[in-house]
Structures are given as structure tokens and as C-alpha cells.
Amino acid sequence: MNLNLTLLAQIVVFFILAWFTMKFVWPPVVKALDERAKKVADGLAAAERGKQDLELATKRSADALRAGKEKSAEVLGQAEKRAAQIIEEAKAEARVEADRVIASAKVEIEQESLRAKEGLRDQVAALAVAGAEKILRREIDAKAHAQLLSAIQQDL
Amino acid sequence: MATEEAVAAHGTTAGPTAGEYITHHLTHFNGTGHAQASIVDFQVLNLDTLFFSLGLGLLTVLVLAFAARRATSGVPGRFQAAVEILVEMVSEQAKGIIHDARSRQFVAPLALTVFIWIFLMNAMDLLPVDLLPRIWELIYGAAGGDARHAYSRVVPTADLNATLGMSIGVLLICLWYNVKIKGFGGWVHELFTAPFGKHWALAPVNFAMQMIEFAAKTISHGMRLFGNMYAGELVFMLIALMGGAWVAGSGATGPLLWLGHILAGTAWAIFHILIIVLQAFIFMMLTLVYIGQAHESH
């Protein structure tokens, strides 16, 4: 443990190294550390904000869902009502139509039966005349009795 | 083993005695070819101390500068994270002790440098005691020198010049901040009035106490580190000597001594890991504390 010039050299080296670290090492590292701390703080704040946003959005989407459900139920109800109404209308229409068809069918039947009666009367008259003819073959002169015959025919 | 190397290095028929081995390892390479004769001689320069101290100092600042250049505020790599842990640790300590933010701009980096630098210098103790000296002997011998004069001590902090140099550096910084914070007049006033109070009769006593305080702080600061590392180095040498005793021919106890070398060497090295970190940390903390005291007015 002798003292010599190394002592002074070490003092000089000590100061040079300290100066170098102060100048070139400490500031960038501390700057990086501070910046990272700020980034982390910002990140945490952003995460907090994001959480709040998410909560808000969840609430909003739940509201929207509920509104949509209500709306759809309402629409469904309206549609059902409308369908029932349409069916009722159709039923009524059908009933009217049916009545109409039945009425016209009845008229037609009336006419047809009238026509049939007419035909039948003609045939019966003809038959009666023919029968009378056969009975009265000789006595009856078609020409002389034509007027009478047609009168009979009319009565039948 | 160590003695074997020493024997080969000396190339003589008779190996060095234990005393010669220790003396050889405790002698600085100072260009004069022999150990310094007087206690204080400012003509002499310990080249080995200077070489390792400067080399490790450069390594410290270059590695730190490398980390600083690549430092990003994004996700740090392991290397950057390691440097950041150190910086954060020193920064926290500095904040706790020195309350002047402007002073910290210099003092905190200083403390970081001191910590890593002293740690590396202390860590030289963990290299095998004969490794670097033996390599140096080979180089010195090959260069045409007498290998017997190829002294080298690889632990700069086991040289009082280095540790006292650093503690005197700290003293100079303390004086600087004393003047800067209190003003030259204020500081001189404090020298004569603290710690016992303002009275003309107390002035000489106060001044003497202040001088003693500065001297005691500085000397104990340097001596503490030096003493720890010198003692540690010496124990490593003694352990190496114990193993070397086998080769020196001591019969059946030889293998046991060799085993003892391994066990004691391992134990002491593991324990020394604590010492080198602790002493580096203590030196750094005392640097901060002393500079912090220079900021306080009595």
C-alpha cells in the first residue's frame, strides 16, 4: 500500500468517466424510462377509457335490442291482425259471390223448368191431338178442324 | 496448481517459497522493475492498476453508452432492462439522498459509473489469481524481459492509489458543492461555526473538527474498499498456495490440500460475489451520502 502517481491518474480517470456517463449515458436512458412511464400511463388511461366506452356501447346495444324486439312484436301483431282482417274480407266476399251464383242458378233453373214445362205441354198437346186423331181418324178433317185442334193445343 | 505455474514461469530449478509467491503477487508493475521503496513516491506509476482500471472504466462507459444509444421507450430487451434496473436503482437512491435536482444531473450518473466500474474492478478478483499474471509473464518474457520482474496485480481496487484516488475525487466534488450551494463565504463561515456553534473560542475547535471530518470521510471511504479487496485477494492467494503445496511435495496430505483448495476456493469465491457487489454498492452510497452532506447547511 504505497502511494504514488497512480492516485492522481485515478482521480482524473474518475472524473472523465463520470463526465462521460453524465453526458452520453444517463440522459438517453432516463429519457427512455420517462417516455416509457408516460406510455404506460397513457396506455392505462386509454384502457380505462376503452372500458367505459365498452360499457356504454353494451348498454346502448342492449337498449337497441330491446327496442328492436318491441318493434318486431308490434309488427308481428299488426301483421296477424291484418291477416285476420284479410281472411274475414275474403270470407265475406266469397259468401256474397256464392249467394250471387246460387241466385243466378235458381233463376236459370226456373227458366229451364219453365222451358221444360212448355215443351212438355207442346208434347202432351201433340200427343193428345195424335191420340184424338187416332180415335177420330175418320171424322176429323185436319183442314176443317185445324182451328179447333190448335185451340185444344192452346188449352193444354 | 498456482505454484506450479509460478515455478514454470520463473524457469528456475527451485520454485519460489510461499513468501516469495505472495510477495510477487503483491508487487505492482510500475516500470521500475521492483517494488516501490518509500511509502509515498509520486515518481512511480502503477501501470497494472492503471491498465485494468482504465480498461474496465472504458468497458463500463462503452457498454453503458451502447445501451443508452439503443435505449427505446418501447418494449426493452433483456440488456436494456438490466441497464434500466441499474439506472433506476441509482436514480432512486440519488433522489432519496440529494434533494437538489440540478446536482443530481451530475451526481446520479457519477454514482452509476462508480457502482459499475468498482463492481467490475472488484470482479477481477474472481479470475484465477495466476491467470492474468501468468499470461503477462509469458508476454513480458517473450518481449525479452526478465519474467521474474513481470509483476502484475489485476484487481485495481486492491491498490490504495485507485480507491483513495476515487475517494479524493469524491472529496473534491464535496468541496465543489459546498462552495456552490453555500457560497465560498458561507462555507468558510460554516467551517468555523459548525458543529459546536458560533463563538470565537470555539472557532479553532470547529475548524479542526471539520478538517478531521473531511479527512476521516475520505480516507475511510477509500480504505474500506481497498481493505476489503486487498484482503480478498490475499485469501485467494493463500488458497492457491494451499493447493500448490501438493506439488511442492508434502506426501499424503497433498491431495487433501488440493481438495481443500477446491473447497475453500469455491466457498471464498461464492462469498466474494457478495463482497464485490456490496463494496461497490457501499462506495456508491457513501459517495451519494457525502455529496448529499455537502448540500446541507448546519
Tab-separated table of N, CA and C in Angstrom, chain B residues 110-265:
chain	number	residue	atom	x	y	z
B	110	LEU	N	-22.713	9.957	-11.961
B	110	LEU	CA	-21.445	9.663	-11.287
B	110	LEU	C	-21.583	8.410	-10.427
B	111	ALA	N	-22.670	8.342	-9.675
B	111	ALA	CA	-22.876	7.187	-8.796
B	111	ALA	C	-23.029	5.903	-9.616
B	112	LEU	N	-23.743	6.004	-10.741
B	112	LEU	CA	-23.903	4.829	-11.605
B	112	LEU	C	-22.550	4.347	-12.118
B	113	THR	N	-21.753	5.283	-12.609
B	113	THR	CA	-20.422	4.925	-13.115
B	113	THR	C	-19.597	4.274	-12.020
B	114	VAL	N	-19.610	4.923	-10.858
B	114	VAL	CA	-18.812	4.430	-9.737
B	114	VAL	C	-19.232	3.001	-9.383
B	115	PHE	N	-20.534	2.778	-9.342
B	115	PHE	CA	-21.030	1.454	-8.949
B	115	PHE	C	-20.567	0.378	-9.937
B	116	ILE	N	-20.824	0.595	-11.216
B	116	ILE	CA	-20.500	-0.441	-12.203
B	116	ILE	C	-18.990	-0.597	-12.353
B	117	TRP	N	-18.304	0.527	-12.343
B	117	TRP	CA	-16.854	0.495	-12.518
B	117	TRP	C	-16.202	-0.268	-11.354
B	118	ILE	N	-16.571	0.091	-10.152
B	118	ILE	CA	-15.972	-0.571	-8.986
B	118	ILE	C	-16.382	-2.046	-8.953
B	119	PHE	N	-17.633	-2.313	-9.342
B	119	PHE	CA	-18.044	-3.719	-9.383
B	119	PHE	C	-17.148	-4.502	-10.326
B	120	LEU	N	-16.896	-3.958	-11.518
B	120	LEU	CA	-16.057	-4.680	-12.491
B	120	LEU	C	-14.628	-4.832	-11.977
B	121	MET	N	-14.112	-3.766	-11.372
B	121	MET	CA	-12.740	-3.853	-10.857
B	121	MET	C	-12.661	-4.896	-9.731
B	122	ASN	N	-13.674	-4.897	-8.870
B	122	ASN	CA	-13.714	-5.904	-7.804
B	122	ASN	C	-13.820	-7.309	-8.400
B	123	ALA	N	-14.617	-7.422	-9.485
B	123	ALA	CA	-14.880	-8.737	-10.063
B	123	ALA	C	-13.612	-9.371	-10.631
B	124	MET	N	-12.574	-8.558	-10.878
B	124	MET	CA	-11.303	-9.127	-11.350
B	124	MET	C	-10.763	-10.125	-10.337
B	125	ASP	N	-11.189	-9.969	-9.112
B	125	ASP	CA	-10.767	-10.878	-8.036
B	125	ASP	C	-11.237	-12.303	-8.285
B	126	LEU	N	-12.319	-12.454	-9.048
B	126	LEU	CA	-12.886	-13.786	-9.255
B	126	LEU	C	-12.140	-14.565	-10.325
B	127	LEU	N	-11.307	-13.882	-11.108
B	127	LEU	CA	-10.468	-14.619	-12.062
B	127	LEU	C	-9.425	-15.401	-11.258
B	128	PRO	N	-8.990	-16.543	-11.786
B	128	PRO	CA	-7.932	-17.295	-11.088
B	128	PRO	C	-6.729	-16.385	-10.832
B	129	VAL	N	-6.206	-16.444	-9.614
B	129	VAL	CA	-5.183	-15.467	-9.219
B	129	VAL	C	-3.958	-15.481	-10.126
B	130	ASP	N	-3.712	-16.625	-10.780
B	130	ASP	CA	-2.478	-16.700	-11.581
B	130	ASP	C	-2.718	-16.520	-13.063
B	131	LEU	N	-4.012	-16.428	-13.466
B	131	LEU	CA	-4.315	-16.434	-14.900
B	131	LEU	C	-3.665	-15.254	-15.625
B	132	LEU	N	-4.075	-14.059	-15.281
B	132	LEU	CA	-3.560	-12.884	-15.987
B	132	LEU	C	-2.075	-12.639	-15.688
B	133	PRO	N	-1.619	-12.774	-14.408
B	133	PRO	CA	-0.185	-12.607	-14.161
B	133	PRO	C	0.666	-13.560	-14.989
B	134	ARG	N	0.187	-14.824	-15.134
B	134	ARG	CA	0.954	-15.810	-15.905
B	134	ARG	C	1.018	-15.395	-17.379
B	135	ILE	N	-0.113	-14.959	-17.936
B	135	ILE	CA	-0.135	-14.506	-19.327
B	135	ILE	C	0.821	-13.330	-19.498
B	136	TRP	N	0.790	-12.434	-18.523
B	136	TRP	CA	1.670	-11.255	-18.577
B	136	TRP	C	3.145	-11.671	-18.502
B	137	GLU	N	3.431	-12.680	-17.685
B	137	GLU	CA	4.811	-13.168	-17.605
B	137	GLU	C	5.267	-13.708	-18.952
B	138	LEU	N	4.374	-14.447	-19.625
B	138	LEU	CA	4.714	-15.002	-20.936
B	138	LEU	C	4.974	-13.871	-21.934
B	139	ILE	N	4.080	-12.867	-21.940
B	139	ILE	CA	4.244	-11.752	-22.880
B	139	ILE	C	5.535	-11.003	-22.572
B	140	TYR	N	5.737	-10.727	-21.272
B	140	TYR	CA	6.916	-9.961	-20.852
B	140	TYR	C	8.195	-10.735	-21.191
B	141	GLY	N	8.156	-12.049	-20.939
B	141	GLY	CA	9.313	-12.893	-21.244
B	141	GLY	C	9.583	-12.922	-22.741
B	142	ALA	N	8.476	-13.052	-23.536
B	142	ALA	CA	8.635	-13.114	-24.977
B	142	ALA	C	9.193	-11.806	-25.513
B	143	ALA	N	8.875	-10.707	-24.823
B	143	ALA	CA	9.362	-9.407	-25.274
B	143	ALA	C	10.812	-9.179	-24.853
B	144	GLY	N	11.395	-10.168	-24.194
B	144	GLY	CA	12.810	-10.084	-23.849
B	144	GLY	C	13.066	-9.621	-22.433
B	145	GLY	N	11.998	-9.485	-21.621
B	145	GLY	CA	12.198	-9.039	-20.243
B	145	GLY	C	12.454	-10.230	-19.319
B	146	ASP	N	12.837	-9.903	-18.119
B	146	ASP	CA	13.028	-10.946	-17.109
B	146	ASP	C	11.677	-11.246	-16.486
B	147	ALA	N	11.204	-12.506	-16.694
B	147	ALA	CA	9.859	-12.864	-16.232
B	147	ALA	C	9.720	-12.667	-14.726
B	148	ARG	N	10.813	-12.679	-13.998
B	148	ARG	CA	10.745	-12.507	-12.557
B	148	ARG	C	10.299	-11.099	-12.187
B	149	HIS	N	10.510	-10.179	-13.131
B	149	HIS	CA	10.099	-8.808	-12.864
B	149	HIS	C	8.759	-8.470	-13.520
B	150	ALA	N	8.102	-9.522	-14.080
B	150	ALA	CA	6.799	-9.300	-14.730
B	150	ALA	C	5.712	-9.284	-13.680
B	151	TYR	N	5.757	-8.254	-12.845
B	151	TYR	CA	4.735	-8.147	-11.812
B	151	TYR	C	3.427	-7.697	-12.441
B	152	SER	N	2.330	-8.128	-11.815
B	152	SER	CA	1.043	-7.555	-12.220
B	152	SER	C	0.012	-7.855	-11.151
B	153	ARG	N	-0.748	-6.855	-10.846
B	153	ARG	CA	-1.881	-7.044	-9.928
B	153	ARG	C	-3.125	-6.632	-10.691
B	154	VAL	N	-4.068	-7.595	-10.778
B	154	VAL	CA	-5.175	-7.396	-11.708
B	154	VAL	C	-6.383	-6.728	-11.052
B	155	VAL	N	-6.399	-6.618	-9.716
B	155	VAL	CA	-7.555	-6.003	-9.055
B	155	VAL	C	-7.216	-4.549	-8.709
B	156	PRO	N	-7.668	-3.617	-9.523
B	156	PRO	CA	-7.278	-2.217	-9.288
B	156	PRO	C	-7.752	-1.710	-7.929
B	157	THR	N	-8.906	-2.237	-7.453
B	157	THR	CA	-9.421	-1.730	-6.172
B	157	THR	C	-8.654	-2.317	-4.992
B	158	ALA	N	-7.721	-3.241	-5.256
B	158	ALA	CA	-6.840	-3.711	-4.183
B	158	ALA	C	-5.555	-2.891	-4.157
B	159	ASP	N	-5.587	-1.771	-4.906
B	159	ASP	CA	-4.465	-0.826	-4.876
B	159	ASP	C	-4.987	0.446	-4.223
B	160	LEU	N	-4.320	0.844	-3.132
B	160	LEU	CA	-4.807	2.005	-2.374
B	160	LEU	C	-4.853	3.259	-3.242
B	161	ASN	N	-3.956	3.340	-4.217
B	161	ASN	CA	-3.946	4.523	-5.084
B	161	ASN	C	-5.279	4.689	-5.802
B	162	ALA	N	-5.820	3.545	-6.271
B	162	ALA	CA	-7.065	3.608	-7.026
B	162	ALA	C	-8.228	4.011	-6.135
B	163	THR	N	-8.344	3.344	-4.988
B	163	THR	CA	-9.515	3.607	-4.141
B	163	THR	C	-9.417	4.997	-3.516
B	164	LEU	N	-8.201	5.354	-3.075
B	164	LEU	CA	-8.027	6.682	-2.483
B	164	LEU	C	-8.178	7.756	-3.562
B	165	GLY	N	-7.775	7.421	-4.768
B	165	GLY	CA	-7.961	8.352	-5.884
B	165	GLY	C	-9.425	8.669	-6.063
B	166	MET	N	-10.246	7.610	-6.033
B	166	MET	CA	-11.678	7.822	-6.218
B	166	MET	C	-12.291	8.563	-5.039
B	167	SER	N	-11.836	8.217	-3.828
B	167	SER	CA	-12.439	8.897	-2.668
B	167	SER	C	-12.000	10.354	-2.621
B	168	ILE	N	-10.783	10.642	-3.091
B	168	ILE	CA	-10.362	12.054	-3.164
B	168	ILE	C	-11.178	12.770	-4.241
B	169	GLY	N	-11.491	12.038	-5.329
B	169	GLY	CA	-12.388	12.609	-6.338
B	169	GLY	C	-13.708	13.001	-5.722
B	170	VAL	N	-14.234	12.115	-4.876
B	170	VAL	CA	-15.498	12.411	-4.199
B	170	VAL	C	-15.319	13.617	-3.277
B	171	LEU	N	-14.180	13.694	-2.593
B	171	LEU	CA	-13.905	14.830	-1.704
B	171	LEU	C	-13.920	16.138	-2.499
B	172	LEU	N	-13.277	16.114	-3.667
B	172	LEU	CA	-13.236	17.328	-4.494
B	172	LEU	C	-14.650	17.749	-4.893
B	173	ILE	N	-15.475	16.744	-5.232
B	173	ILE	CA	-16.864	17.064	-5.597
B	173	ILE	C	-17.597	17.653	-4.391
B	174	CYS	N	-17.336	17.092	-3.204
B	174	CYS	CA	-17.974	17.615	-1.988
B	174	CYS	C	-17.574	19.070	-1.767
B	175	LEU	N	-16.266	19.366	-1.933
B	175	LEU	CA	-15.802	20.743	-1.734
B	175	LEU	C	-16.476	21.662	-2.743
B	176	TRP	N	-16.557	21.195	-3.974
B	176	TRP	CA	-17.183	21.974	-5.045
B	176	TRP	C	-18.638	22.300	-4.702
B	177	TYR	N	-19.371	21.309	-4.243
B	177	TYR	CA	-20.774	21.565	-3.943
B	177	TYR	C	-20.937	22.398	-2.677
B	178	ASN	N	-19.999	22.247	-1.722
B	178	ASN	CA	-20.025	23.098	-0.536
B	178	ASN	C	-19.971	24.554	-0.944
B	179	VAL	N	-19.028	24.858	-1.860
B	179	VAL	CA	-18.861	26.239	-2.309
B	179	VAL	C	-20.044	26.658	-3.168
B	180	LYS	N	-20.506	25.742	-4.002
B	180	LYS	CA	-21.563	26.089	-4.949
B	180	LYS	C	-22.884	26.355	-4.224
B	181	ILE	N	-23.209	25.525	-3.256
B	181	ILE	CA	-24.506	25.649	-2.600
B	181	ILE	C	-24.496	26.774	-1.554
B	182	LYS	N	-23.398	26.841	-0.773
B	182	LYS	CA	-23.404	27.791	0.352
B	182	LYS	C	-22.665	29.071	0.026
B	183	GLY	N	-21.993	29.097	-1.126
B	183	GLY	CA	-21.140	30.244	-1.417
B	183	GLY	C	-19.837	30.097	-0.649
B	184	PHE	N	-18.745	30.684	-1.189
B	184	PHE	CA	-17.456	30.465	-0.536
B	184	PHE	C	-17.468	31.019	0.892
B	185	GLY	N	-18.041	32.200	1.036
B	185	GLY	CA	-18.103	32.826	2.367
B	185	GLY	C	-18.928	31.988	3.325
B	186	GLY	N	-20.049	31.541	2.842
B	186	GLY	CA	-20.937	30.733	3.682
B	186	GLY	C	-20.265	29.455	4.134
B	187	TRP	N	-19.517	28.864	3.225
B	187	TRP	CA	-18.855	27.604	3.570
B	187	TRP	C	-17.760	27.840	4.607
B	188	VAL	N	-16.973	28.892	4.395
B	188	VAL	CA	-15.898	29.215	5.354
B	188	VAL	C	-16.521	29.521	6.718
B	189	HIS	N	-17.627	30.248	6.673
B	189	HIS	CA	-18.329	30.544	7.925
B	189	HIS	C	-18.723	29.256	8.634
B	190	GLU	N	-19.241	28.319	7.824
B	190	GLU	CA	-19.662	27.041	8.409
B	190	GLU	C	-18.467	26.277	8.977
B	191	LEU	N	-17.322	26.374	8.295
B	191	LEU	CA	-16.125	25.659	8.766
B	191	LEU	C	-15.754	26.074	10.189
B	192	PHE	N	-16.020	27.350	10.517
B	192	PHE	CA	-15.595	27.837	11.835
B	192	PHE	C	-16.716	27.851	12.875
B	193	THR	N	-17.949	27.629	12.409
B	193	THR	CA	-19.055	27.704	13.378
B	193	THR	C	-19.701	26.346	13.649
B	194	ALA	N	-19.607	25.429	12.707
B	194	ALA	CA	-20.166	24.094	12.929
B	194	ALA	C	-19.029	23.164	13.345
B	195	PRO	N	-19.243	22.147	14.101
B	195	PRO	CA	-20.530	21.686	14.633
B	195	PRO	C	-20.874	22.239	16.022
B	196	PHE	N	-19.941	23.004	16.676
B	196	PHE	CA	-20.200	23.323	18.096
B	196	PHE	C	-20.913	24.635	18.314
B	197	GLY	N	-20.995	25.458	17.268
B	197	GLY	CA	-21.713	26.704	17.451
B	197	GLY	C	-20.824	27.901	17.255
B	198	LYS	N	-21.472	29.079	17.195
B	198	LYS	CA	-20.770	30.306	16.852
B	198	LYS	C	-20.241	30.970	18.126
B	199	HIS	N	-18.955	30.868	18.288
B	199	HIS	CA	-18.292	31.546	19.404
B	199	HIS	C	-16.822	31.617	19.059
B	200	TRP	N	-16.187	32.793	19.313
B	200	TRP	CA	-14.796	32.954	18.855
B	200	TRP	C	-13.884	31.890	19.448
B	201	ALA	N	-14.187	31.478	20.691
B	201	ALA	CA	-13.317	30.496	21.336
B	201	ALA	C	-13.483	29.118	20.724
B	202	LEU	N	-14.679	28.889	20.142
B	202	LEU	CA	-14.939	27.563	19.576
B	202	LEU	C	-14.445	27.437	18.141
B	203	ALA	N	-14.149	28.568	17.503
B	203	ALA	CA	-13.784	28.563	16.084
B	203	ALA	C	-12.650	27.585	15.756
B	204	PRO	N	-11.530	27.599	16.507
B	204	PRO	CA	-10.450	26.647	16.174
B	204	PRO	C	-10.887	25.197	16.334
B	205	VAL	N	-11.687	24.948	17.356
B	205	VAL	CA	-12.140	23.571	17.583
B	205	VAL	C	-13.047	23.136	16.439
B	206	ASN	N	-13.960	24.029	16.076
B	206	ASN	CA	-14.848	23.712	14.962
B	206	ASN	C	-14.064	23.404	13.695
B	207	PHE	N	-13.102	24.280	13.406
B	207	PHE	CA	-12.318	24.104	12.186
B	207	PHE	C	-11.568	22.779	12.204
B	208	ALA	N	-10.979	22.473	13.366
B	208	ALA	CA	-10.245	21.210	13.494
B	208	ALA	C	-11.182	20.026	13.281
B	209	MET	N	-12.371	20.124	13.870
B	209	MET	CA	-13.343	19.031	13.716
B	209	MET	C	-13.730	18.857	12.251
B	210	GLN	N	-13.927	19.982	11.573
B	210	GLN	CA	-14.303	19.922	10.153
B	210	GLN	C	-13.211	19.258	9.323
B	211	MET	N	-11.955	19.632	9.613
B	211	MET	CA	-10.836	19.053	8.864
B	211	MET	C	-10.741	17.550	9.126
B	212	ILE	N	-10.915	17.201	10.402
B	212	ILE	CA	-10.856	15.783	10.756
B	212	ILE	C	-11.971	15.028	10.043
B	213	GLU	N	-13.145	15.664	9.986
B	213	GLU	CA	-14.289	15.005	9.358
B	213	GLU	C	-14.021	14.744	7.890
B	214	PHE	N	-13.539	15.771	7.196
B	214	PHE	CA	-13.256	15.595	5.770
B	214	PHE	C	-12.217	14.512	5.553
B	215	ALA	N	-11.146	14.561	6.367
B	215	ALA	CA	-10.068	13.583	6.206
B	215	ALA	C	-10.579	12.182	6.516
B	216	ALA	N	-11.330	12.067	7.606
B	216	ALA	CA	-11.795	10.738	8.013
B	216	ALA	C	-12.737	10.148	6.974
B	217	LYS	N	-13.640	10.990	6.480
B	217	LYS	CA	-14.575	10.525	5.448
B	217	LYS	C	-13.813	9.994	4.239
B	218	THR	N	-12.895	10.829	3.751
B	218	THR	CA	-12.201	10.476	2.514
B	218	THR	C	-11.341	9.234	2.696
B	219	ILE	N	-10.586	9.203	3.779
B	219	ILE	CA	-9.663	8.084	3.970
B	219	ILE	C	-10.430	6.795	4.238
B	220	SER	N	-11.476	6.883	5.069
B	220	SER	CA	-12.226	5.655	5.352
B	220	SER	C	-12.952	5.177	4.088
B	221	HIS	N	-13.405	6.142	3.293
B	221	HIS	CA	-14.083	5.804	2.042
B	221	HIS	C	-13.189	4.963	1.134
B	222	GLY	N	-11.947	5.444	0.966
B	222	GLY	CA	-11.014	4.721	0.104
B	222	GLY	C	-10.483	3.459	0.760
B	223	MET	N	-10.183	3.571	2.055
B	223	MET	CA	-9.566	2.458	2.776
B	223	MET	C	-10.509	1.262	2.899
B	224	ARG	N	-11.809	1.543	3.050
B	224	ARG	CA	-12.779	0.467	3.234
B	224	ARG	C	-12.768	-0.465	2.022
B	225	LEU	N	-12.873	0.146	0.854
B	225	LEU	CA	-12.875	-0.644	-0.378
B	225	LEU	C	-11.536	-1.348	-0.557
B	226	PHE	N	-10.458	-0.572	-0.376
B	226	PHE	CA	-9.127	-1.154	-0.537
B	226	PHE	C	-8.930	-2.343	0.405
B	227	GLY	N	-9.279	-2.141	1.659
B	227	GLY	CA	-9.062	-3.199	2.660
B	227	GLY	C	-9.815	-4.458	2.314
B	228	ASN	N	-11.057	-4.313	1.945
B	228	ASN	CA	-11.863	-5.484	1.592
B	228	ASN	C	-11.272	-6.236	0.408
B	229	MET	N	-10.896	-5.486	-0.613
B	229	MET	CA	-10.442	-6.145	-1.823
B	229	MET	C	-9.032	-6.711	-1.649
B	230	TYR	N	-8.201	-5.977	-0.900
B	230	TYR	CA	-6.842	-6.459	-0.651
B	230	TYR	C	-6.900	-7.761	0.140
B	231	ALA	N	-7.730	-7.766	1.160
B	231	ALA	CA	-7.857	-8.969	1.980
B	231	ALA	C	-8.405	-10.124	1.151
B	232	GLY	N	-9.408	-9.829	0.328
B	232	GLY	CA	-9.992	-10.875	-0.506
B	232	GLY	C	-8.967	-11.464	-1.452
B	233	GLU	N	-8.177	-10.569	-2.050
B	233	GLU	CA	-7.145	-11.018	-2.985
B	233	GLU	C	-6.124	-11.906	-2.269
B	234	LEU	N	-5.760	-11.468	-1.074
B	234	LEU	CA	-4.759	-12.205	-0.304
B	234	LEU	C	-5.271	-13.598	0.056
B	235	VAL	N	-6.546	-13.702	0.412
B	235	VAL	CA	-7.110	-15.003	0.764
B	235	VAL	C	-7.111	-15.925	-0.466
B	236	PHE	N	-7.440	-15.354	-1.625
B	236	PHE	CA	-7.382	-16.162	-2.855
B	236	PHE	C	-5.971	-16.692	-3.090
B	237	MET	N	-4.957	-15.852	-2.816
B	237	MET	CA	-3.561	-16.285	-2.987
B	237	MET	C	-3.208	-17.394	-2.008
B	238	LEU	N	-3.676	-17.223	-0.771
B	238	LEU	CA	-3.365	-18.246	0.238
B	238	LEU	C	-4.026	-19.572	-0.135
B	239	ILE	N	-5.257	-19.483	-0.667
B	239	ILE	CA	-5.945	-20.712	-1.094
B	239	ILE	C	-5.171	-21.359	-2.231
B	240	ALA	N	-4.677	-20.518	-3.158
B	240	ALA	CA	-3.886	-21.046	-4.265
B	240	ALA	C	-2.606	-21.706	-3.748
B	241	LEU	N	-2.022	-21.100	-2.729
B	241	LEU	CA	-0.803	-21.666	-2.124
B	241	LEU	C	-1.084	-23.036	-1.505
B	242	MET	N	-2.267	-23.132	-0.897
B	242	MET	CA	-2.627	-24.399	-0.245
B	242	MET	C	-2.661	-25.519	-1.284
B	243	GLY	N	-3.324	-25.262	-2.432
B	243	GLY	CA	-3.355	-26.267	-3.485
B	243	GLY	C	-1.960	-26.538	-4.023
B	244	GLY	N	-1.174	-25.463	-4.109
B	244	GLY	CA	0.171	-25.601	-4.667
B	244	GLY	C	1.080	-26.429	-3.786
B	245	ALA	N	0.747	-26.556	-2.524
B	245	ALA	CA	1.601	-27.295	-1.588
B	245	ALA	C	1.712	-28.761	-1.962
B	246	TRP	N	0.720	-29.263	-2.729
B	246	TRP	CA	0.762	-30.660	-3.156
B	246	TRP	C	1.980	-30.874	-4.048
B	247	VAL	N	2.100	-29.982	-5.033
B	247	VAL	CA	3.194	-30.120	-5.986
B	247	VAL	C	4.524	-29.943	-5.284
B	248	ALA	N	4.519	-29.080	-4.272
B	248	ALA	CA	5.763	-28.859	-3.561
B	248	ALA	C	6.204	-30.119	-2.832
B	249	GLY	N	5.330	-31.120	-2.767
B	249	GLY	CA	5.723	-32.402	-2.229
B	249	GLY	C	5.571	-32.492	-0.735
B	250	SER	N	4.362	-32.729	-0.286
B	250	SER	CA	4.154	-32.834	1.156
B	250	SER	C	3.507	-34.174	1.502
B	251	GLY	N	3.774	-35.188	0.663
B	251	GLY	CA	3.335	-36.535	0.991
B	251	GLY	C	1.856	-36.742	0.839
B	252	ALA	N	1.280	-37.496	1.766
B	252	ALA	CA	-0.108	-37.928	1.657
B	252	ALA	C	-1.072	-36.770	1.854
B	253	THR	N	-0.621	-35.715	2.520
B	253	THR	CA	-1.529	-34.580	2.754
B	253	THR	C	-1.761	-33.785	1.476
B	254	GLY	N	-0.906	-34.008	0.455
B	254	GLY	CA	-1.001	-33.267	-0.807
B	254	GLY	C	-2.386	-33.260	-1.411
B	255	PRO	N	-2.938	-34.443	-1.719
B	255	PRO	CA	-4.281	-34.478	-2.325
B	255	PRO	C	-5.319	-33.795	-1.464
B	256	LEU	N	-5.166	-33.932	-0.161
B	256	LEU	CA	-6.127	-33.281	0.739
B	256	LEU	C	-6.030	-31.764	0.618
B	257	LEU	N	-4.797	-31.272	0.514
B	257	LEU	CA	-4.605	-29.830	0.349
B	257	LEU	C	-5.225	-29.356	-0.958
B	258	TRP	N	-5.027	-30.199	-1.981
B	258	TRP	CA	-5.578	-29.856	-3.300
B	258	TRP	C	-7.104	-29.793	-3.223
B	259	LEU	N	-7.679	-30.776	-2.522
B	259	LEU	CA	-9.136	-30.793	-2.317
B	259	LEU	C	-9.566	-29.558	-1.522
B	260	GLY	N	-8.738	-29.231	-0.535
B	260	GLY	CA	-9.010	-28.039	0.262
B	260	GLY	C	-9.003	-26.786	-0.590
B	261	HIS	N	-8.087	-26.733	-1.561
B	261	HIS	CA	-8.019	-25.603	-2.490
B	261	HIS	C	-9.352	-25.452	-3.217
B	262	ILE	N	-9.865	-26.597	-3.709
B	262	ILE	CA	-11.121	-26.552	-4.463
B	262	ILE	C	-12.272	-26.104	-3.568
B	263	LEU	N	-12.364	-26.720	-2.398
B	263	LEU	CA	-13.472	-26.388	-1.497
B	263	LEU	C	-13.383	-24.950	-1.006
B	264	ALA	N	-12.218	-24.579	-0.504
B	264	ALA	CA	-12.057	-23.233	0.041
B	264	ALA	C	-12.178	-22.194	-1.068
B	265	GLY	N	-11.595	-22.513	-2.231
B	265	GLY	CA	-11.657	-21.571	-3.354
B	265	GLY	C	-13.093	-21.316	-3.773
